[in-house]
mmCIF file of C-alpha atoms in Angstrom:
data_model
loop_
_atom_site.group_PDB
_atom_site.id
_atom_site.type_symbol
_atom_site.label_atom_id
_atom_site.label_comp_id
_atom_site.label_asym_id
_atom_site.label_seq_id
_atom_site.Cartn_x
_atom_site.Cartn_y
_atom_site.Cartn_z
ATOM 1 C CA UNK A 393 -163.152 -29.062 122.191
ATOM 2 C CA UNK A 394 -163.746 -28.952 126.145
ATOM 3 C CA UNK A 395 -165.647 -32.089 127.077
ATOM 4 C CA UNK A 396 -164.433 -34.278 129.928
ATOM 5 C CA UNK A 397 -163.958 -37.841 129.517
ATOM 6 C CA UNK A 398 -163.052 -40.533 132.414
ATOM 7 C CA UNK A 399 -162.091 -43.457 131.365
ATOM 8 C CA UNK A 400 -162.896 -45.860 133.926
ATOM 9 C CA UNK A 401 -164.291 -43.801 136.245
ATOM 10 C CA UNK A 402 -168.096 -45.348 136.222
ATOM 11 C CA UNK A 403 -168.777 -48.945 136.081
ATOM 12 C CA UNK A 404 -171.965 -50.081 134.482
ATOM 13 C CA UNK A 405 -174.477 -51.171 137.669
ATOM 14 C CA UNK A 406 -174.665 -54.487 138.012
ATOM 15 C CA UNK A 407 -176.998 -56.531 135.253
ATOM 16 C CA UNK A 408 -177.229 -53.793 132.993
ATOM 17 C CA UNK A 409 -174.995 -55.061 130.112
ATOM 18 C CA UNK A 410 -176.356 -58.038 128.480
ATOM 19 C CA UNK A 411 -174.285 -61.065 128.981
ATOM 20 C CA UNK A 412 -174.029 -61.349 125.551
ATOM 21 C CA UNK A 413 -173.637 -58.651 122.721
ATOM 22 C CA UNK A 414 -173.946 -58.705 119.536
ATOM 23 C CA UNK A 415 -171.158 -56.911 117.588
ATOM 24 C CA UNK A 416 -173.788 -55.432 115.095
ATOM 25 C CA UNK A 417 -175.618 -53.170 117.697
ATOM 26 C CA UNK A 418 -175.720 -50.656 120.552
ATOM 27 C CA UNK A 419 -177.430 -51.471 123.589
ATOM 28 C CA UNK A 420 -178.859 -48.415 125.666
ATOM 29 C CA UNK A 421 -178.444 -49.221 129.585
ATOM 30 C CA UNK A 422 -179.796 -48.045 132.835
ATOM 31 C CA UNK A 423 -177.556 -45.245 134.164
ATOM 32 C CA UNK A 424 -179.231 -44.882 137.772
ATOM 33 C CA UNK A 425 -180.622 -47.108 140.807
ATOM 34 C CA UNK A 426 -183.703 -46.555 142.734
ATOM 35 C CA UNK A 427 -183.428 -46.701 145.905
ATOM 36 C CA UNK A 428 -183.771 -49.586 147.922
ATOM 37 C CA UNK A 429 -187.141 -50.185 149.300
ATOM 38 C CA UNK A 430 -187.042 -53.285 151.464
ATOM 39 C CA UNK A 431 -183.899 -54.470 153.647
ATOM 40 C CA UNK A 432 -181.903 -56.598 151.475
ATOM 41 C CA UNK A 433 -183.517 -56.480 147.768
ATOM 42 C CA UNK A 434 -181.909 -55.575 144.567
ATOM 43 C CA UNK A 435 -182.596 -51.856 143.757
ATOM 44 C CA UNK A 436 -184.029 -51.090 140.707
ATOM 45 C CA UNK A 437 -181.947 -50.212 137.687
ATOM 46 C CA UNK A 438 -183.733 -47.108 135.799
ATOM 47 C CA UNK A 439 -183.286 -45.730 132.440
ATOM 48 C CA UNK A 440 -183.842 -41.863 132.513
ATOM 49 C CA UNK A 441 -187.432 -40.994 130.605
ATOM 50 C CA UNK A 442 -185.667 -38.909 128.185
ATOM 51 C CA UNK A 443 -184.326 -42.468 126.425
ATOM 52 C CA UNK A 444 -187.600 -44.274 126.723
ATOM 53 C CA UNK A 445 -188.170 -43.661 122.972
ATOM 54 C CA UNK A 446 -185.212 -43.367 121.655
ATOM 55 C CA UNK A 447 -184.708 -47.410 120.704
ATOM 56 C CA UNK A 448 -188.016 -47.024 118.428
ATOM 57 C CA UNK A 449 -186.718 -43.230 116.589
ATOM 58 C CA UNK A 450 -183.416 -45.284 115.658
ATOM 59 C CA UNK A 451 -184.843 -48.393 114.588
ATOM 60 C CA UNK A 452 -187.444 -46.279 111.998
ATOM 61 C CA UNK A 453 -183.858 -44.601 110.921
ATOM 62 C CA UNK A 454 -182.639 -47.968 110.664
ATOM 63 C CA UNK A 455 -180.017 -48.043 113.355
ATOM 64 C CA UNK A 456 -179.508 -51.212 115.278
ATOM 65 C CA UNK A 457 -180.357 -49.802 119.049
ATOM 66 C CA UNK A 458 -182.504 -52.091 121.869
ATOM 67 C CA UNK A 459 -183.026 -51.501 125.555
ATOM 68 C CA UNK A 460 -180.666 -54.038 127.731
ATOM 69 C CA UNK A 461 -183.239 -54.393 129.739
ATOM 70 C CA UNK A 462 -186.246 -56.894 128.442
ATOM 71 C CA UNK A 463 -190.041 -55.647 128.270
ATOM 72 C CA UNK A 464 -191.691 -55.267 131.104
ATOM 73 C CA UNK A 465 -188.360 -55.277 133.389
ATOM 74 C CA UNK A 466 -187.504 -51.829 132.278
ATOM 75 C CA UNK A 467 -188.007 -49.113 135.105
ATOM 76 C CA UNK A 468 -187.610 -45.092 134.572
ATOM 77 C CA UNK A 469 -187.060 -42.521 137.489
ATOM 78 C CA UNK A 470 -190.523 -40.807 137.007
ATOM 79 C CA UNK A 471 -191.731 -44.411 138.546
ATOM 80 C CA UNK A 472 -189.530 -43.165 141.563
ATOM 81 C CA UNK A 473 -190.047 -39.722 141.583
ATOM 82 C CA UNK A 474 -186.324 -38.622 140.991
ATOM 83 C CA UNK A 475 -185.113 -36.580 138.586
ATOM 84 C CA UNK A 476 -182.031 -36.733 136.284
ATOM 85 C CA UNK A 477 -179.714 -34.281 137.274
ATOM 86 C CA UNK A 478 -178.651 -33.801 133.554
ATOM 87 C CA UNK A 479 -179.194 -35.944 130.098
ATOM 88 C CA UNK A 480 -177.380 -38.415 129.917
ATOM 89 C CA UNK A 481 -177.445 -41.807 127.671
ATOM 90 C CA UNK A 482 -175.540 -44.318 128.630
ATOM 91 C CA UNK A 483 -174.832 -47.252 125.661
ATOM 92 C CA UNK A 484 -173.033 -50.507 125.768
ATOM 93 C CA UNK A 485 -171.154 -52.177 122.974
ATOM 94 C CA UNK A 486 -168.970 -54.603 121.284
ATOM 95 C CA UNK A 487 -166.655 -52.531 120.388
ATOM 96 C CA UNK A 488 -165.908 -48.081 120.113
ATOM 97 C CA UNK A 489 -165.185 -49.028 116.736
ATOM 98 C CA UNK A 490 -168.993 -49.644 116.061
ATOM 99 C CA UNK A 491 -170.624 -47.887 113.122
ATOM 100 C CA UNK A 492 -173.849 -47.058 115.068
ATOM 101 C CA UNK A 493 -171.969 -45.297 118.426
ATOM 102 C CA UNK A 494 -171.996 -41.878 116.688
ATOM 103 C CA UNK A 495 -175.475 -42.350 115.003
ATOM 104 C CA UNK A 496 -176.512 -43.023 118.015
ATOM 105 C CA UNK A 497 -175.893 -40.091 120.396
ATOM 106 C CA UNK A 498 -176.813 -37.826 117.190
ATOM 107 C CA UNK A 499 -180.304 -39.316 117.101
ATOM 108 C CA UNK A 500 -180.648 -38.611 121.022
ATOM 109 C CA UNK A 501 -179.022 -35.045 120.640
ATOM 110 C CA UNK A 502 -182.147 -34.721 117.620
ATOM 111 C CA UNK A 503 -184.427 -36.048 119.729
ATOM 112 C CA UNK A 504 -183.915 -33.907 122.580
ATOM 113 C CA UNK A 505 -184.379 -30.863 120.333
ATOM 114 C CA UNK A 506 -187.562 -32.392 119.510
ATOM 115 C CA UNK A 507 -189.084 -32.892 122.721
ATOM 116 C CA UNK A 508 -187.816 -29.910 124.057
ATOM 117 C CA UNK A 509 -188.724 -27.540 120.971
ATOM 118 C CA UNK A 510 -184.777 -26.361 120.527
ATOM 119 C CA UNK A 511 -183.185 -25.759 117.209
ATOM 120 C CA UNK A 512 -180.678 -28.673 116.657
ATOM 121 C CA UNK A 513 -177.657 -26.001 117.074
ATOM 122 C CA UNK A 514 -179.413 -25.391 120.299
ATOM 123 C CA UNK A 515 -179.461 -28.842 121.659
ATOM 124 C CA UNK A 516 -175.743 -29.342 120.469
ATOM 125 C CA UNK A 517 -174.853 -26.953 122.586
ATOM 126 C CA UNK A 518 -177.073 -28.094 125.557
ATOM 127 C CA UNK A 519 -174.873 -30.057 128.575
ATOM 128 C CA UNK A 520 -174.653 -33.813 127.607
ATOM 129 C CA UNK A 521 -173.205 -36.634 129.281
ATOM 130 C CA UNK A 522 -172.727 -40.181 127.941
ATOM 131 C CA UNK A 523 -171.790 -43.706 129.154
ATOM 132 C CA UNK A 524 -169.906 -46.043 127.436
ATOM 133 C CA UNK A 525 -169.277 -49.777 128.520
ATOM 134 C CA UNK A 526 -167.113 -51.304 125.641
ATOM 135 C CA UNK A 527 -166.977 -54.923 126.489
ATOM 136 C CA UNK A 528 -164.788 -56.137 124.385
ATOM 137 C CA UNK A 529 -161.666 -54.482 125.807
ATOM 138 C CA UNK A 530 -163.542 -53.625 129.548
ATOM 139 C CA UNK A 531 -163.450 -49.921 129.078
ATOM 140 C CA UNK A 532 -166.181 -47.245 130.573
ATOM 141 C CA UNK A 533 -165.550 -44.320 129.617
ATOM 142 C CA UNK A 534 -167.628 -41.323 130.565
ATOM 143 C CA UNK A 535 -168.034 -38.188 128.586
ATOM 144 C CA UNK A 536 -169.079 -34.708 129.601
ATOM 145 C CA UNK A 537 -169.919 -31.610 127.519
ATOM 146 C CA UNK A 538 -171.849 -30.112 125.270
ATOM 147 C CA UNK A 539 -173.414 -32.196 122.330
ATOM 148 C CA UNK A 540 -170.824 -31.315 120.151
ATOM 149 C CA UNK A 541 -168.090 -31.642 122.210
ATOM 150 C CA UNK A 542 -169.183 -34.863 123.192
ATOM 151 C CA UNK A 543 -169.536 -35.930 119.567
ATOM 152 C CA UNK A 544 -166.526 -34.756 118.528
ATOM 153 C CA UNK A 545 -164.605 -36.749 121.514
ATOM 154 C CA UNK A 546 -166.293 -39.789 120.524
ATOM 155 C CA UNK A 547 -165.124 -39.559 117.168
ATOM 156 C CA UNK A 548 -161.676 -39.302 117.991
ATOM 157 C CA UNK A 549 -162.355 -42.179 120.676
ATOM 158 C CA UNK A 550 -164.007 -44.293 117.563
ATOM 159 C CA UNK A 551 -160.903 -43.090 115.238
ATOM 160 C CA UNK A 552 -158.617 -44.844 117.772
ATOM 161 C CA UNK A 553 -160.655 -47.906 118.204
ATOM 162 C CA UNK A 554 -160.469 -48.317 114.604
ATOM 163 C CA UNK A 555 -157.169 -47.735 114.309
ATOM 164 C CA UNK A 556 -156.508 -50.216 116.616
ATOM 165 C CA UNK A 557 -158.202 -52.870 115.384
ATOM 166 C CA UNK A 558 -156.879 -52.967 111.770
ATOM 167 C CA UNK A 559 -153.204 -53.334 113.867
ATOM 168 C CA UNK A 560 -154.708 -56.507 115.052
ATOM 169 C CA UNK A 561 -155.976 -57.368 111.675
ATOM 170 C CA UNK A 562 -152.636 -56.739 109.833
#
């Protein structure tokens, strides 16, 4: 497994994580900023356009995933003419230990075979990077690799998670 992961080298831009989560989904957040068009305002936070579907492909697989960002406040760098320089998906969360985390970043690995017209073993090998904000213990952790890799890491990230909170329960 060769995937890079940085634990609490990223923090989530400011307003992206819901003030309020609920343990029983995954929230997808904005992972970039537009930049600043008038002296003084807010910039924009922007979900890349390779995620603007991906909330309605896991709720028709029955996976509990919603934009942090409300309807009609959402912004995507096409609006701002800048490119991603890689996929990336960044999520927010309860907890690692959630069910949904590796459903999740499988659906957008099978999604971006889909749009792209790759075998899934070709997107799973594809460059991949994913945020995590896990707000109930204040970790980001960012992960870098291939699909696989990066599933594989958050498994073992999930395993611990888990692990950890049955010692809490016991």
């Amino acid at each position: 497994m060769t995937v890079r992961i940085n634990e609490h080298g990223w923090t989530p831009l400011d307003g992206a994580v819901p003030e309020t989560l609920d343990a029983d989904k995954v929230y997808l957040i904005p992972t970039r900023t537009a930049v600043q068009t008038a002296e003084g305002a807010k910039p924009e936070l922007c979900y890349t356009d390779n995620v603007r579907y991906l909330p309605k492909a896991a709720r028709a697989k029955g996976l509990p995933l919603e934009f942090s960002q409300p309807e009609g406040e959402r912004h995507y760098l096409q609006e701002f003419s800048i490119d991603p320089e890689m996929w990336s998906l960044g999520l927010a969360m309860l907890t690692m230990a959630s069910d949904w985390l590796i459903l999740t970043v499988s659906l957008f690995i099978s999604q971006r075979a889909d749009n792209q017209g790759w075998t899934e073993e070709q997107a799973q090998e594809l460059p991949l990077r994913v945020y995590v904000a896990e707000t109930e213990t204040g970790r980001d952790i960012e992960l870098e690799g291939s699909g696989t890799d990066v599933i594989e890491a958050l498994k073992v990230l999930q395993a611990e998670a888990k692990k950890h909170k049955q010692g809490e329960v016991t």
